[in-house]
mmCIF file of N, CA, C and O in Angstrom:
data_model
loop_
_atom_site.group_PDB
_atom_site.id
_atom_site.type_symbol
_atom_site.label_atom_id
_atom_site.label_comp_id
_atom_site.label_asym_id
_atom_site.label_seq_id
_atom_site.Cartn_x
_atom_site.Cartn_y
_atom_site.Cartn_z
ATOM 1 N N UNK A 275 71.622 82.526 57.537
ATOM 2 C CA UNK A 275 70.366 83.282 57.477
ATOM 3 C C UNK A 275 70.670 84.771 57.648
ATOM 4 O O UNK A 275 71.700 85.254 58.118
ATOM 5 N N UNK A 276 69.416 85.520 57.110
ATOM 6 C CA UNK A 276 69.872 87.117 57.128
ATOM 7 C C UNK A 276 70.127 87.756 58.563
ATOM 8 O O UNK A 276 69.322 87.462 59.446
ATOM 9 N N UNK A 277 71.016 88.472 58.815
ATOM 10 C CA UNK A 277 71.004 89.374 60.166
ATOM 11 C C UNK A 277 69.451 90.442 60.374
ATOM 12 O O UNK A 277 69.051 91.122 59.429
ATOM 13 N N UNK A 278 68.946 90.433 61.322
ATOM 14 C CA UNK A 278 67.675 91.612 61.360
ATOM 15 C C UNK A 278 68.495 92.687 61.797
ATOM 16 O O UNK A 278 69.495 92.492 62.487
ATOM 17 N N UNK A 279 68.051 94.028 61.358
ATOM 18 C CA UNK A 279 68.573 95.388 61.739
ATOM 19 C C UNK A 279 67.202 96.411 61.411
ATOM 20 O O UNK A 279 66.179 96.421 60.726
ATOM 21 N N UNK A 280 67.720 96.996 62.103
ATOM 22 C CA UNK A 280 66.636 98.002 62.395
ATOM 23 C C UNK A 280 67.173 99.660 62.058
ATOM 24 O O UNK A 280 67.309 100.052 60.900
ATOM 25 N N UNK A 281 67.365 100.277 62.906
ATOM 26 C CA UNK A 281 67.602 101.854 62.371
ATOM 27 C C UNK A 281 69.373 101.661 62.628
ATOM 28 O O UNK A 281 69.960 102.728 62.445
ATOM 29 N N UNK A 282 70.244 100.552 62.994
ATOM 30 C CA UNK A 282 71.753 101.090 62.598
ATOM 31 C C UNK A 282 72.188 99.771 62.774
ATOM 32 O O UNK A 282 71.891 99.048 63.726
ATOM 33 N N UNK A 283 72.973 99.454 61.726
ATOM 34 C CA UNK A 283 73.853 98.436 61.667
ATOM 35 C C UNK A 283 75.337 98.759 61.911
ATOM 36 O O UNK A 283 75.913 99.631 61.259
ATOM 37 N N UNK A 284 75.927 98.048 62.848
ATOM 38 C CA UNK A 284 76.967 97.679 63.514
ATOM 39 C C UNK A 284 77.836 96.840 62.379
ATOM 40 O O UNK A 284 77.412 95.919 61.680
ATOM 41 N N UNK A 285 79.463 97.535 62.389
ATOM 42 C CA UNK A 285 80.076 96.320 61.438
ATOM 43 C C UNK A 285 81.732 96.408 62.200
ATOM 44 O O UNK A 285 82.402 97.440 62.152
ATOM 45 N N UNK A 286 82.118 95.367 62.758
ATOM 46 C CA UNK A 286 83.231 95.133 63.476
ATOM 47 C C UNK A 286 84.087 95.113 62.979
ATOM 48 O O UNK A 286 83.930 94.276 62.091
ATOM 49 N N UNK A 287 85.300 95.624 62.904
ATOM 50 C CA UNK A 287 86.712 95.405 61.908
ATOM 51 C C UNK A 287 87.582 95.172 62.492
ATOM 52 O O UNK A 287 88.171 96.100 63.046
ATOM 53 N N UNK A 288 88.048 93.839 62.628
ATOM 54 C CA UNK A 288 88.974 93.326 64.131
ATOM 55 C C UNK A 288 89.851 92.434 63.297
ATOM 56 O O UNK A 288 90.456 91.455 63.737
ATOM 57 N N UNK A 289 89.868 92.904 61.920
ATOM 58 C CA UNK A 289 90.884 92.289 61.134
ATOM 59 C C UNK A 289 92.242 92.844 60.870
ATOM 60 O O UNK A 289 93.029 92.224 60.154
ATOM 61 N N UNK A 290 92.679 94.454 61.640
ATOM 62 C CA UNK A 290 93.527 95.298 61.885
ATOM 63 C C UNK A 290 94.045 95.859 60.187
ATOM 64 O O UNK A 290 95.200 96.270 60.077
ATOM 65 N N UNK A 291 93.188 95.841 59.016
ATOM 66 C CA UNK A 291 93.226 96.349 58.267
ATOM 67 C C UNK A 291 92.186 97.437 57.899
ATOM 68 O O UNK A 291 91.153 97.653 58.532
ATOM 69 N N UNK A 292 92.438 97.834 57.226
ATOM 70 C CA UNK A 292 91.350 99.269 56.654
ATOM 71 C C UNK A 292 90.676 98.565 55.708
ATOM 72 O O UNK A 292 91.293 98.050 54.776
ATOM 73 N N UNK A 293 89.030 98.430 55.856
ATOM 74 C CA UNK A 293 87.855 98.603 55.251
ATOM 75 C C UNK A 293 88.129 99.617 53.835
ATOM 76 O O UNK A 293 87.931 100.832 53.840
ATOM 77 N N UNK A 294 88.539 98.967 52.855
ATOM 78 C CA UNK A 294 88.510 99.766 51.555
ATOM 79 C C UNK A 294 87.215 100.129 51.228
ATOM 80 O O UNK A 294 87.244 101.244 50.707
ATOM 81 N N UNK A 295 85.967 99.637 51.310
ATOM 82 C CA UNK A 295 84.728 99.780 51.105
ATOM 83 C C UNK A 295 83.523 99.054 51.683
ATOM 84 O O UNK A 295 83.461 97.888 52.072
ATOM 85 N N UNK A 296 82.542 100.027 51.658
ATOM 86 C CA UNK A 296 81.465 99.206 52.316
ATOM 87 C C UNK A 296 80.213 99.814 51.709
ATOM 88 O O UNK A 296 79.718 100.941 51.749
ATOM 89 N N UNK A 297 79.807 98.424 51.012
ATOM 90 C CA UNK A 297 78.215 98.739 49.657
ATOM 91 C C UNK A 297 77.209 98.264 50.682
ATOM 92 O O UNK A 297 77.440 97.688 51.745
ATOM 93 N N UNK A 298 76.119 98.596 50.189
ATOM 94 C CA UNK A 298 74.650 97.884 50.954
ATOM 95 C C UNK A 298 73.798 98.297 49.424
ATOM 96 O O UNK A 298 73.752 99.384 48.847
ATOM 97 N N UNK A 299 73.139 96.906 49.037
ATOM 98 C CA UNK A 299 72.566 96.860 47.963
ATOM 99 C C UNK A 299 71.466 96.399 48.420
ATOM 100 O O UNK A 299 71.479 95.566 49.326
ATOM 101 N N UNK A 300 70.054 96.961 47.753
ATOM 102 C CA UNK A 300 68.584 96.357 47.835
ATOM 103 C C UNK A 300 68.394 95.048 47.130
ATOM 104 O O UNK A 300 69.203 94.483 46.394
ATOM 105 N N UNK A 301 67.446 94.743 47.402
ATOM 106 C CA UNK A 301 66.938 93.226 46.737
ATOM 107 C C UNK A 301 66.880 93.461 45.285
ATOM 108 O O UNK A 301 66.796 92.531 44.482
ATOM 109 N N UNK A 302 66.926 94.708 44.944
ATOM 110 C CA UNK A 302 66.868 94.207 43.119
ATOM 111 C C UNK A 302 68.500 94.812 42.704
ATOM 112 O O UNK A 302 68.917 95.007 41.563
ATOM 113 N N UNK A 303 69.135 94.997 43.811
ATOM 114 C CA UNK A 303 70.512 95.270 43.150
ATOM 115 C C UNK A 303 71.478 96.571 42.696
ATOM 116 O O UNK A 303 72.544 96.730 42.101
ATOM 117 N N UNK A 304 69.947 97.815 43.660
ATOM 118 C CA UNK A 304 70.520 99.243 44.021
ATOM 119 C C UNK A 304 71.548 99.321 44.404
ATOM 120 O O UNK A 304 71.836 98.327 45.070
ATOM 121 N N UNK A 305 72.443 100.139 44.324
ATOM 122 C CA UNK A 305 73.033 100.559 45.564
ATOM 123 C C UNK A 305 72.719 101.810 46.372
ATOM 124 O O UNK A 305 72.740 102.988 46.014
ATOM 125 N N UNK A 306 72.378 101.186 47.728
ATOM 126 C CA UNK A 306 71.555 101.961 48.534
ATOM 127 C C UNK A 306 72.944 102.902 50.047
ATOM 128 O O UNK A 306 72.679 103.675 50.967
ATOM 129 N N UNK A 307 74.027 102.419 49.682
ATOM 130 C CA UNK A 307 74.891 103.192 50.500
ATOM 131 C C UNK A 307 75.898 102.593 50.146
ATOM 132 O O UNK A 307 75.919 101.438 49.721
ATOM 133 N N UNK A 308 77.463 103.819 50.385
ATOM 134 C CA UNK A 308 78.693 103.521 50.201
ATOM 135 C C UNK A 308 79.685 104.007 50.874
ATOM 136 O O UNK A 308 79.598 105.188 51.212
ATOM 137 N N UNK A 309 80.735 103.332 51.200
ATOM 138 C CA UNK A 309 81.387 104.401 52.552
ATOM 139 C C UNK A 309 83.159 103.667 51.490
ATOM 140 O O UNK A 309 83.459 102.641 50.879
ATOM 141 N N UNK A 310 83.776 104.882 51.824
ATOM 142 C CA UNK A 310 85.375 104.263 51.172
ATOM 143 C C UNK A 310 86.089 104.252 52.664
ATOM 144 O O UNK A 310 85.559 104.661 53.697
ATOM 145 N N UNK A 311 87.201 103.780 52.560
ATOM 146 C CA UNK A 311 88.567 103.768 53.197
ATOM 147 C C UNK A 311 88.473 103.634 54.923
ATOM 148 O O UNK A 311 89.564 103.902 55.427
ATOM 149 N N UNK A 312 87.768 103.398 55.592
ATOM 150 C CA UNK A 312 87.163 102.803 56.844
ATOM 151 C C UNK A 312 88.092 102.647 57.985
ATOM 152 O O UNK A 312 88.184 101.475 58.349
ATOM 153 N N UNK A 313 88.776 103.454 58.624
ATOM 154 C CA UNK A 313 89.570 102.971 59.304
ATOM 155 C C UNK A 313 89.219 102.602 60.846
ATOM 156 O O UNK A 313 89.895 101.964 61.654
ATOM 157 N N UNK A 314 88.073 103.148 60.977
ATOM 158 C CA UNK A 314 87.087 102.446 62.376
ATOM 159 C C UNK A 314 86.824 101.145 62.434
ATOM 160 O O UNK A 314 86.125 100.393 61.755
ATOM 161 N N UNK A 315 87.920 100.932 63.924
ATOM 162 C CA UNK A 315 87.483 99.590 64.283
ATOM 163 C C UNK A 315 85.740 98.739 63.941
ATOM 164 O O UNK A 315 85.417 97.682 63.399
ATOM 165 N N UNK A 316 84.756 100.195 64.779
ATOM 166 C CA UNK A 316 83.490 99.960 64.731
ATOM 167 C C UNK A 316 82.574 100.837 63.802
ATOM 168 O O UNK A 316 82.676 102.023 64.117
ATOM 169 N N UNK A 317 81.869 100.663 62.944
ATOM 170 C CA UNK A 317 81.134 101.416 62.030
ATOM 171 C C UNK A 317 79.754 101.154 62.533
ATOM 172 O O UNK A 317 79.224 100.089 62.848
ATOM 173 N N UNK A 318 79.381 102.149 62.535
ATOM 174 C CA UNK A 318 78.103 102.263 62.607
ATOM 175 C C UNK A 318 77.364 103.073 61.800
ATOM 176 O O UNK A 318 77.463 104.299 61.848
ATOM 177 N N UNK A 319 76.331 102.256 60.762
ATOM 178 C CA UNK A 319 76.100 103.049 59.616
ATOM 179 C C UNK A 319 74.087 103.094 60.022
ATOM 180 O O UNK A 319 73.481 102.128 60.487
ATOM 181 N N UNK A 320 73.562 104.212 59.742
ATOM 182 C CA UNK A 320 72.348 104.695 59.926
ATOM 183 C C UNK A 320 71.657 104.001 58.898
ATOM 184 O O UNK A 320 72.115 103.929 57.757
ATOM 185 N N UNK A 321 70.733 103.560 59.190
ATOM 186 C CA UNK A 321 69.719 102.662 58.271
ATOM 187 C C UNK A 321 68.227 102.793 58.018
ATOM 188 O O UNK A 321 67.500 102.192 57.228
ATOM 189 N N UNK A 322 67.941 103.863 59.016
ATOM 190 C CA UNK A 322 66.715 103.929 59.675
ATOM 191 C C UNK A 322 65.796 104.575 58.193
ATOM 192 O O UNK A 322 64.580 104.459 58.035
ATOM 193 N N UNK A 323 66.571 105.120 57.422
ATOM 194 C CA UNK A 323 66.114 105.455 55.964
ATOM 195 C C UNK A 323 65.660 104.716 54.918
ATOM 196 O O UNK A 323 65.081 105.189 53.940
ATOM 197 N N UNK A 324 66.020 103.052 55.180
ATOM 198 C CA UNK A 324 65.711 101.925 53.874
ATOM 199 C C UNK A 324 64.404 101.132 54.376
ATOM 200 O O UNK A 324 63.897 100.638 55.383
ATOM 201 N N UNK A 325 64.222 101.320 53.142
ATOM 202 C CA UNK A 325 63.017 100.350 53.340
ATOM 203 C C UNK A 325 62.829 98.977 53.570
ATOM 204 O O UNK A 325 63.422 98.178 52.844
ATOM 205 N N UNK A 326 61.904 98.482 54.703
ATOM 206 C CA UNK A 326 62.056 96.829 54.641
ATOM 207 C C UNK A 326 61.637 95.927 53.987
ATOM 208 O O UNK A 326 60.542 95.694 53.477
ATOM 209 N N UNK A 327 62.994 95.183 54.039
ATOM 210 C CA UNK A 327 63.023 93.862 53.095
ATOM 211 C C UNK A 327 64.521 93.653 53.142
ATOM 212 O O UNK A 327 65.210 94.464 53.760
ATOM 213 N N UNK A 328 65.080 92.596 52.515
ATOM 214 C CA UNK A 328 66.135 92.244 52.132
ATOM 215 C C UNK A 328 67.508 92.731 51.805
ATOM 216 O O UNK A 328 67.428 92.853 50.583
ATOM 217 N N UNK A 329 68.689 93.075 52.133
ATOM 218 C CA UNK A 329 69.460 94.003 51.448
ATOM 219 C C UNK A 329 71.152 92.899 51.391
ATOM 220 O O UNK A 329 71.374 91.815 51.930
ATOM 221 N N UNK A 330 71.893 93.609 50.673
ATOM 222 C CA UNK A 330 73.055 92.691 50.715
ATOM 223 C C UNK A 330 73.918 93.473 51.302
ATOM 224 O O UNK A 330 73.493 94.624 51.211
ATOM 225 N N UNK A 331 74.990 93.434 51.900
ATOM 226 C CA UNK A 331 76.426 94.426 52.298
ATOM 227 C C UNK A 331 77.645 93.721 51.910
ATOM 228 O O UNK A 331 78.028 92.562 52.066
ATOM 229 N N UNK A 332 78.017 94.496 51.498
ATOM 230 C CA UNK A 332 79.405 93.955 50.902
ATOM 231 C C UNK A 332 80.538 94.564 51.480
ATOM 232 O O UNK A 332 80.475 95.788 51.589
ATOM 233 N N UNK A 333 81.546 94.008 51.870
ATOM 234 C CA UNK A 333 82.575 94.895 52.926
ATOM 235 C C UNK A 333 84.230 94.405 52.209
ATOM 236 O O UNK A 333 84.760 93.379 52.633
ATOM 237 N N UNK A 334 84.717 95.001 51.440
ATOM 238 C CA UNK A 334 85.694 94.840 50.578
ATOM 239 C C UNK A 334 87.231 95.258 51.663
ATOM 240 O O UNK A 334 87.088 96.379 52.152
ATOM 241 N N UNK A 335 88.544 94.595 52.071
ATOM 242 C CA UNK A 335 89.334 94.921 52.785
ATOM 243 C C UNK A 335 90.568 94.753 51.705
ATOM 244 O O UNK A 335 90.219 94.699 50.525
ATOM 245 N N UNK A 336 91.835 94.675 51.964
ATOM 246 C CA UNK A 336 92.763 94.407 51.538
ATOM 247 C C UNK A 336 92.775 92.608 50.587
ATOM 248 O O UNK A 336 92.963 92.120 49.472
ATOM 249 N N UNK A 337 92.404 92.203 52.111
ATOM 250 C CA UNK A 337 92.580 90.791 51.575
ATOM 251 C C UNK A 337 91.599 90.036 51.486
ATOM 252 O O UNK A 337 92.033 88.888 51.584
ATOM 253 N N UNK A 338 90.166 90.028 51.313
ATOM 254 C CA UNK A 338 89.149 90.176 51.415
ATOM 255 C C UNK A 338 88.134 90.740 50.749
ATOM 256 O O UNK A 338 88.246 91.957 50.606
ATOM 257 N N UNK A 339 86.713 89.996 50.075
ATOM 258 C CA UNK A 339 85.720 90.413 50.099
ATOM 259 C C UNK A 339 84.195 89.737 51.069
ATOM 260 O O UNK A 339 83.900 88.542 51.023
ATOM 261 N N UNK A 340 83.607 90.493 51.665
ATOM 262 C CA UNK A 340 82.695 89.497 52.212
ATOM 263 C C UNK A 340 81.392 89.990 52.191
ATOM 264 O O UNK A 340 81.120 91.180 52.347
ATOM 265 N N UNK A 341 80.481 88.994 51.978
ATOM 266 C CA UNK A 341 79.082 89.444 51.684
ATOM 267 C C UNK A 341 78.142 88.699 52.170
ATOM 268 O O UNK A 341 77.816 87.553 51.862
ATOM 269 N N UNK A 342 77.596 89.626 53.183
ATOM 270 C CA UNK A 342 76.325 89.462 53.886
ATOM 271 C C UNK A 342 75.107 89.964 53.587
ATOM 272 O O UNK A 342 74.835 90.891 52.824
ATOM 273 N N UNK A 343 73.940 88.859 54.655
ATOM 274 C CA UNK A 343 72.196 89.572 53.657
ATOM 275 C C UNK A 343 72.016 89.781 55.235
ATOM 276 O O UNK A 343 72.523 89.104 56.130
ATOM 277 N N UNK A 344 71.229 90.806 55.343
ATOM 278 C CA UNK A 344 70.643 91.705 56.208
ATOM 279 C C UNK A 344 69.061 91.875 56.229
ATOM 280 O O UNK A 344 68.663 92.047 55.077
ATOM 281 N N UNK A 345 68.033 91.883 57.157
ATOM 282 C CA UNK A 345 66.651 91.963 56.406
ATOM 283 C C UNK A 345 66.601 93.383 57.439
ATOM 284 O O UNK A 345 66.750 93.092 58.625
ATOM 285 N N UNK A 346 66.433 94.726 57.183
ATOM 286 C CA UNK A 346 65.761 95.306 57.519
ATOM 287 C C UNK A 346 64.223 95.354 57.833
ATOM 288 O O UNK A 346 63.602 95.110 56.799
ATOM 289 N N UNK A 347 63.169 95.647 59.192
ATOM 290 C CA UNK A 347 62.285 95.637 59.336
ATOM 291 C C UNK A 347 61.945 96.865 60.236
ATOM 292 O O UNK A 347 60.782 97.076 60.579
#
């Protein structure tokens, strides 16, 4: 089920590689933010700007892609 977030989403990187990218797409398939090359353990990305509803994040690493749904409210 989707994660709820509110004005900042938290994204943990405890995989000791670098975050090549990190998308957040709206429900029809925007892309609503993008961050490259990530080398923070902890990201904390500001959200408090999207509108609520549904969004996807996509977090691309070396060895790795992974994709989560998020519902902003």
């Amino acid at each position: 089920s989707p994660n709820p977030a509110h004005d900042k989403l938290f994204i943990q990187n405890k995989t000791g590689k670098a975050i090549q990218s990190i998308s957040i797409y709206s429900g029809n398939g925007n892309l609503v933010y993008s961050a490259q090359s990530i080398k923070n353990i902890t990201t904390v990305i500001d959200i408090s700007n999207l509108a609520a509803g549904v969004y996807t994040v996509q977090i691309v690493t070396e060895t790795q892609k992974l994709v989560k749904k998020i519902v902003v409210n």
